[in-house]
Amino acid sequence: MHMPIDLRGLPVWERASTVGDRVRDLPAGEAFEFTMELDPHALLARLEQQTPGELRLNSRRLSEHEWLVTIVRLNGETGGTPLTRALARSHVFSVLDGDLQAVLAESMTECSARKGAVICAENSPCSAIGIVLDGALGVFAGNGTREQLLYHIFAFDVFGAAEFFDRGLWLGRTVAVSKTARYATVPFDVVRDLAHREPELLIALGASCAQRTRGLASTLAAQVSKPILVRVAGALLPYAPPAQGLDLALPPLPTMTQSQIAAAAGTVKEVAARAISELERMGAVRRERGHVRYLNRSKLLETIGT
């Protein structure tokens, strides 16, 4: 694999086209990497819209202002089941060969949930690892007016990995935050047996835990050191498309409530609402029917100071 492409010197609206050009020339089974200074979720979501089902995307936070993204073009084979194809797109379960992915799929239970449904209660027993197939989940801590969003779990991300290693209780309340969410779970015992056959699975699960730890540390640092306006802008930034001017926000933000945005910024609804109003005055966001539906990535970056 060649040296990663450094996107940090490019305007945000040029990055998607630069990556898209490389993807178009990428042969099946090959990969390339790039670095950027911000959470690449928005860029990868745009790429997924342009090449649905063709790529495996993996982003790793190396430091506060450095992310490494690996893009692999999958082989064009259409065999297998929808579940095995989803496992092939997971940066964790893709370390298993096709036969082991089939074994894993046979032991998985597929589920669906509507927005707001609780998938796992905080501090409840945990006996399975899950993978999101479609939509998004949110992991929240606390209750009442000061709930905290710890992190989101998007398509092909896993959950329950930390609990697999230490057999502890669920870290937070896991809730469907998209209109609908589909996911699949597999018992710990099955994962452990597969790990005996393919030890790389343990390394991949450990890397997933490490990335969550880095994200939580960054969230905590922001909440003790940054002003509310910056924190709210930072909570919105991952859903801002890599485009010039106002553009439709990425899911699940257009359906999120102000309380959920407040939870992501580590504050309360009333404080977040004032910050959103200020961002709207600055042209960084636009609301419709009380929901933030449009974002201006450049304006948000100016607010954050990046």
Coordinates of C-alpha atoms in Angstrom, one line a residue:
M1 CA 0.0 0.0 0.0
H2 CA 1.3 3.5 -0.9
M3 CA 1.8 6.3 1.6
P4 CA -1.5 7.8 2.8
I5 CA -2.8 10.9 0.9
D6 CA -2.8 13.9 3.2
L7 CA -6.0 15.8 2.7
R8 CA -5.3 18.4 5.4
G9 CA -4.2 21.1 2.9
L10 CA -7.3 20.9 0.7
P11 CA -10.6 22.8 1.2
V12 CA -13.3 20.6 2.7
W13 CA -15.4 20.7 -0.5
E14 CA -12.5 19.4 -2.6
R15 CA -11.7 16.4 -0.5
A16 CA -14.7 14.3 -1.5
S17 CA -13.9 14.6 -5.2
T18 CA -10.2 13.8 -4.5
V19 CA -11.1 10.6 -2.7
G20 CA -13.8 9.8 -5.2
D21 CA -11.3 10.0 -8.1
R22 CA -9.0 7.5 -6.3
V23 CA -11.9 5.2 -5.6
R24 CA -13.0 5.1 -9.2
D25 CA -9.5 3.8 -10.2
L26 CA -9.2 1.3 -7.3
P27 CA -9.1 -2.3 -8.4
A28 CA -11.1 -5.0 -6.5
G29 CA -9.3 -6.2 -3.4
E30 CA -7.0 -3.2 -3.3
A31 CA -6.9 -0.4 -0.7
F32 CA -5.7 3.1 -0.2
E33 CA -5.4 5.4 2.8
F34 CA -5.7 9.1 3.5
T35 CA -5.3 11.3 6.6
M36 CA -7.3 14.3 7.7
E37 CA -7.6 16.4 10.8
L38 CA -11.3 16.0 11.5
D39 CA -13.8 13.2 12.0
P40 CA -14.2 11.8 8.5
H41 CA -17.8 10.5 9.0
A42 CA -19.3 13.1 6.6
L43 CA -16.9 12.4 3.8
L44 CA -17.3 8.7 4.2
A45 CA -21.1 9.0 4.2
R46 CA -20.9 10.9 0.9
L47 CA -18.7 8.2 -0.5
E48 CA -21.1 5.5 0.5
Q49 CA -23.9 7.3 -1.2
Q50 CA -21.9 7.4 -4.4
T51 CA -20.7 3.7 -4.2
P52 CA -23.3 1.8 -2.2
G53 CA -22.1 -1.6 -1.1
E54 CA -18.8 -1.5 -3.0
L55 CA -16.4 -0.5 -0.2
R56 CA -15.2 -1.3 3.3
L57 CA -14.4 1.9 5.2
N58 CA -12.4 2.1 8.3
S59 CA -11.4 5.3 10.1
R60 CA -9.0 5.4 13.1
R61 CA -8.4 8.4 15.4
L62 CA -4.6 8.6 15.8
S63 CA -4.7 11.8 17.9
E64 CA -6.9 14.8 18.6
H65 CA -6.3 16.2 15.1
E66 CA -5.3 13.2 13.0
W67 CA -7.5 10.5 11.5
L68 CA -6.3 7.7 9.2
V69 CA -8.9 6.3 6.8
T70 CA -8.5 3.0 5.0
I71 CA -10.7 2.3 1.9
V72 CA -10.9 -1.2 0.4
R73 CA -12.8 -2.0 -2.8
L74 CA -14.6 -5.3 -2.2
N75 CA -14.5 -8.1 -4.8
G76 CA -17.5 -7.8 -7.1
E77 CA -18.8 -11.2 -6.2
T78 CA -22.5 -11.2 -5.3
G79 CA -22.7 -14.5 -3.5
G80 CA -23.5 -15.1 0.1
T81 CA -26.3 -13.7 2.2
P82 CA -27.0 -10.1 3.0
L83 CA -25.6 -10.8 6.5
T84 CA -22.3 -12.3 5.3
R85 CA -21.9 -9.4 2.9
A86 CA -22.4 -7.0 5.8
L87 CA -19.8 -8.9 7.9
A88 CA -17.4 -8.5 5.0
R89 CA -17.9 -4.7 5.2
S90 CA -17.1 -4.6 9.0
H91 CA -13.6 -3.6 9.9
V92 CA -13.9 -6.2 12.8
F93 CA -15.5 -9.2 11.2
S94 CA -13.7 -8.8 7.8
V95 CA -10.6 -10.4 9.4
L96 CA -12.5 -13.7 9.2
D97 CA -12.4 -15.7 6.0
G98 CA -15.5 -16.5 4.1
D99 CA -16.1 -19.8 5.8
L100 CA -15.8 -18.4 9.3
Q101 CA -18.1 -15.4 8.3
A102 CA -20.7 -18.0 7.2
V103 CA -20.4 -19.8 10.6
L104 CA -20.8 -16.5 12.4
A105 CA -23.8 -15.5 10.3
E106 CA -25.6 -18.8 11.2
S107 CA -25.3 -18.0 14.9
M108 CA -26.5 -14.4 14.6
T109 CA -29.9 -13.1 15.5
E110 CA -31.2 -10.2 13.3
C111 CA -33.4 -7.5 14.9
S112 CA -34.9 -4.1 14.0
A113 CA -35.9 -1.2 16.2
R114 CA -37.8 2.1 15.7
K115 CA -36.4 5.4 16.8
G116 CA -36.3 5.7 20.6
A117 CA -36.4 2.0 21.3
V118 CA -33.9 0.9 23.9
I119 CA -31.6 -1.9 22.6
C120 CA -29.7 -2.4 25.9
A121 CA -30.3 -0.8 29.2
E122 CA -27.5 0.9 31.1
N123 CA -25.8 -1.4 33.7
S124 CA -27.7 -4.5 32.4
P125 CA -26.1 -7.9 31.8
C126 CA -24.4 -8.3 28.4
S127 CA -23.9 -11.7 26.7
A128 CA -23.6 -10.8 23.0
I129 CA -21.7 -8.7 20.5
G130 CA -23.7 -6.8 18.0
I131 CA -23.2 -5.2 14.5
V132 CA -25.3 -2.4 13.1
L133 CA -26.6 -3.4 9.6
D134 CA -28.5 -0.2 8.8
G135 CA -29.3 3.1 10.6
A136 CA -27.7 4.3 13.8
L137 CA -27.7 3.6 17.5
G138 CA -26.6 6.1 20.3
V139 CA -25.1 5.2 23.6
F140 CA -26.2 7.5 26.4
A141 CA -25.2 7.8 30.1
G142 CA -27.2 9.3 32.9
N143 CA -30.8 10.3 32.9
G144 CA -33.2 13.1 33.4
T145 CA -32.2 16.6 32.1
R146 CA -28.4 15.9 32.0
E147 CA -28.2 12.9 29.8
Q148 CA -24.8 12.5 28.0
L149 CA -24.4 11.0 24.5
L150 CA -21.2 9.0 24.7
Y151 CA -21.0 8.0 21.0
H152 CA -22.9 6.9 18.0
I153 CA -22.8 3.4 16.4
F154 CA -23.2 3.5 12.6
A155 CA -23.6 0.8 9.9
F156 CA -21.1 -2.0 10.2
D157 CA -19.8 -0.8 13.5
V158 CA -19.8 -3.3 16.4
F159 CA -21.1 -2.9 20.0
G160 CA -20.5 -5.0 23.1
A161 CA -16.8 -5.5 22.5
A162 CA -15.7 -4.0 25.8
E163 CA -18.2 -6.1 27.6
F164 CA -16.9 -9.2 25.8
F165 CA -13.5 -8.7 27.2
D166 CA -14.3 -7.9 30.8
R167 CA -17.8 -9.5 31.1
G168 CA -19.0 -6.2 32.6
L169 CA -22.4 -4.6 32.4
W170 CA -23.5 -2.4 29.6
L171 CA -21.6 1.0 29.7
G172 CA -24.6 3.0 28.7
R173 CA -28.2 3.0 27.5
T174 CA -28.1 2.0 23.8
V175 CA -31.0 3.5 21.8
A176 CA -32.1 3.5 18.1
V177 CA -31.6 7.2 17.0
S178 CA -32.4 6.8 13.3
K179 CA -36.0 6.3 12.0
T180 CA -35.3 2.6 12.0
A181 CA -32.2 0.6 12.9
R182 CA -31.3 -3.0 12.0
Y183 CA -28.7 -4.9 13.8
A184 CA -27.6 -8.5 14.5
T185 CA -26.1 -10.0 17.6
V186 CA -24.0 -13.1 18.3
P187 CA -23.4 -14.8 21.7
F188 CA -20.0 -14.2 23.4
D189 CA -19.3 -18.0 23.3
V190 CA -19.5 -18.1 19.5
V191 CA -17.2 -15.1 19.2
R192 CA -14.7 -16.7 21.6
D193 CA -14.7 -20.0 19.7
L194 CA -14.1 -18.1 16.4
A195 CA -11.3 -16.2 18.0
H196 CA -9.6 -19.5 18.8
R197 CA -9.7 -20.3 15.1
E198 CA -8.7 -16.8 14.0
P199 CA -6.8 -14.8 16.7
E200 CA -6.9 -11.7 14.5
L201 CA -10.5 -11.3 15.6
L202 CA -9.4 -10.5 19.1
I203 CA -7.0 -7.8 17.8
A204 CA -9.8 -6.3 15.7
L205 CA -12.1 -6.2 18.7
G206 CA -9.4 -4.7 20.8
A207 CA -8.8 -2.0 18.3
S208 CA -12.5 -1.2 18.3
C209 CA -12.4 -0.8 22.0
A210 CA -9.3 1.4 21.8
Q211 CA -11.0 3.7 19.3
R212 CA -14.0 4.1 21.6
T213 CA -11.7 5.0 24.4
R214 CA -10.0 7.7 22.4
G215 CA -13.3 9.1 21.3
L216 CA -14.6 9.2 24.9
A217 CA -11.4 10.9 26.1
S218 CA -11.8 13.6 23.4
T219 CA -15.4 14.2 24.4
L220 CA -14.5 14.5 28.0
A221 CA -11.7 17.0 27.3
A222 CA -14.0 19.1 25.1
Q223 CA -16.6 19.4 27.8
V224 CA -14.2 20.6 30.4
S225 CA -12.3 23.1 28.3
K226 CA -14.4 24.5 25.4
P227 CA -17.3 27.1 25.4
I228 CA -20.8 25.9 24.8
L229 CA -21.0 27.4 21.3
V230 CA -17.9 25.4 20.2
R231 CA -19.2 22.2 21.8
V232 CA -22.5 22.4 20.0
A233 CA -20.8 23.2 16.7
G234 CA -18.5 20.3 17.3
A235 CA -21.4 18.0 18.0
L236 CA -23.0 19.0 14.7
L237 CA -19.9 18.9 12.6
P238 CA -19.8 15.1 11.9
Y239 CA -23.2 15.5 10.1
A240 CA -22.1 18.4 7.9
P241 CA -21.6 17.3 4.3
P242 CA -18.2 18.2 2.6
A243 CA -19.8 21.0 0.5
Q244 CA -19.8 24.7 0.2
G245 CA -22.6 26.6 1.9
L246 CA -25.7 25.1 3.6
D247 CA -26.4 21.5 2.6
L248 CA -28.7 18.8 3.9
A249 CA -27.4 17.3 7.1
L250 CA -26.5 13.7 7.2
P251 CA -28.6 11.2 9.2
P252 CA -29.6 10.9 11.9
L253 CA -29.2 14.6 12.7
P254 CA -32.4 15.8 10.8
T255 CA -34.5 13.7 13.1
M256 CA -32.6 14.4 16.3
T257 CA -34.2 16.5 19.0
Q258 CA -32.5 19.5 20.7
S259 CA -32.3 17.3 23.8
Q260 CA -30.3 14.8 21.9
I261 CA -28.0 17.5 20.5
A262 CA -27.6 18.8 24.0
A263 CA -26.6 15.3 25.2
A264 CA -24.0 15.2 22.5
A265 CA -22.6 18.5 23.5
G266 CA -22.7 17.7 27.3
T267 CA -25.2 20.3 28.2
V268 CA -28.9 20.8 28.8
K269 CA -31.6 21.5 26.2
E270 CA -32.1 25.2 27.0
V271 CA -28.4 26.0 26.7
A272 CA -28.1 24.0 23.5
A273 CA -31.1 25.8 22.0
R274 CA -29.5 29.2 22.6
A275 CA -26.3 28.0 20.9
I276 CA -28.2 26.6 17.9
S277 CA -30.0 29.9 17.6
E278 CA -26.7 31.7 17.5
L279 CA -25.3 29.3 15.0
E280 CA -28.3 29.9 12.8
R281 CA -27.8 33.6 13.0
M282 CA -24.2 33.1 11.9
G283 CA -25.4 31.0 8.9
A284 CA -23.9 27.8 10.2
V285 CA -27.2 25.9 10.5
R286 CA -30.8 26.1 9.3
R287 CA -33.8 24.7 11.1
E288 CA -37.1 23.4 9.8
R289 CA -39.9 22.6 12.2
G290 CA -37.6 22.7 15.2
H291 CA -35.0 20.3 13.7
V292 CA -31.5 21.2 12.5
R293 CA -31.8 20.0 8.8
Y294 CA -29.1 22.1 7.0
L295 CA -25.4 22.7 8.0
N296 CA -22.6 24.8 6.6
R297 CA -19.4 22.9 7.2
S298 CA -17.1 25.9 6.7
K299 CA -19.0 28.1 9.2
L300 CA -19.0 25.3 11.8
L301 CA -15.2 24.9 11.3
E302 CA -14.8 28.7 11.8
T303 CA -16.7 28.5 15.0
I304 CA -14.7 25.6 16.3
G305 CA -11.5 27.4 15.3
T306 CA -10.1 24.6 13.1

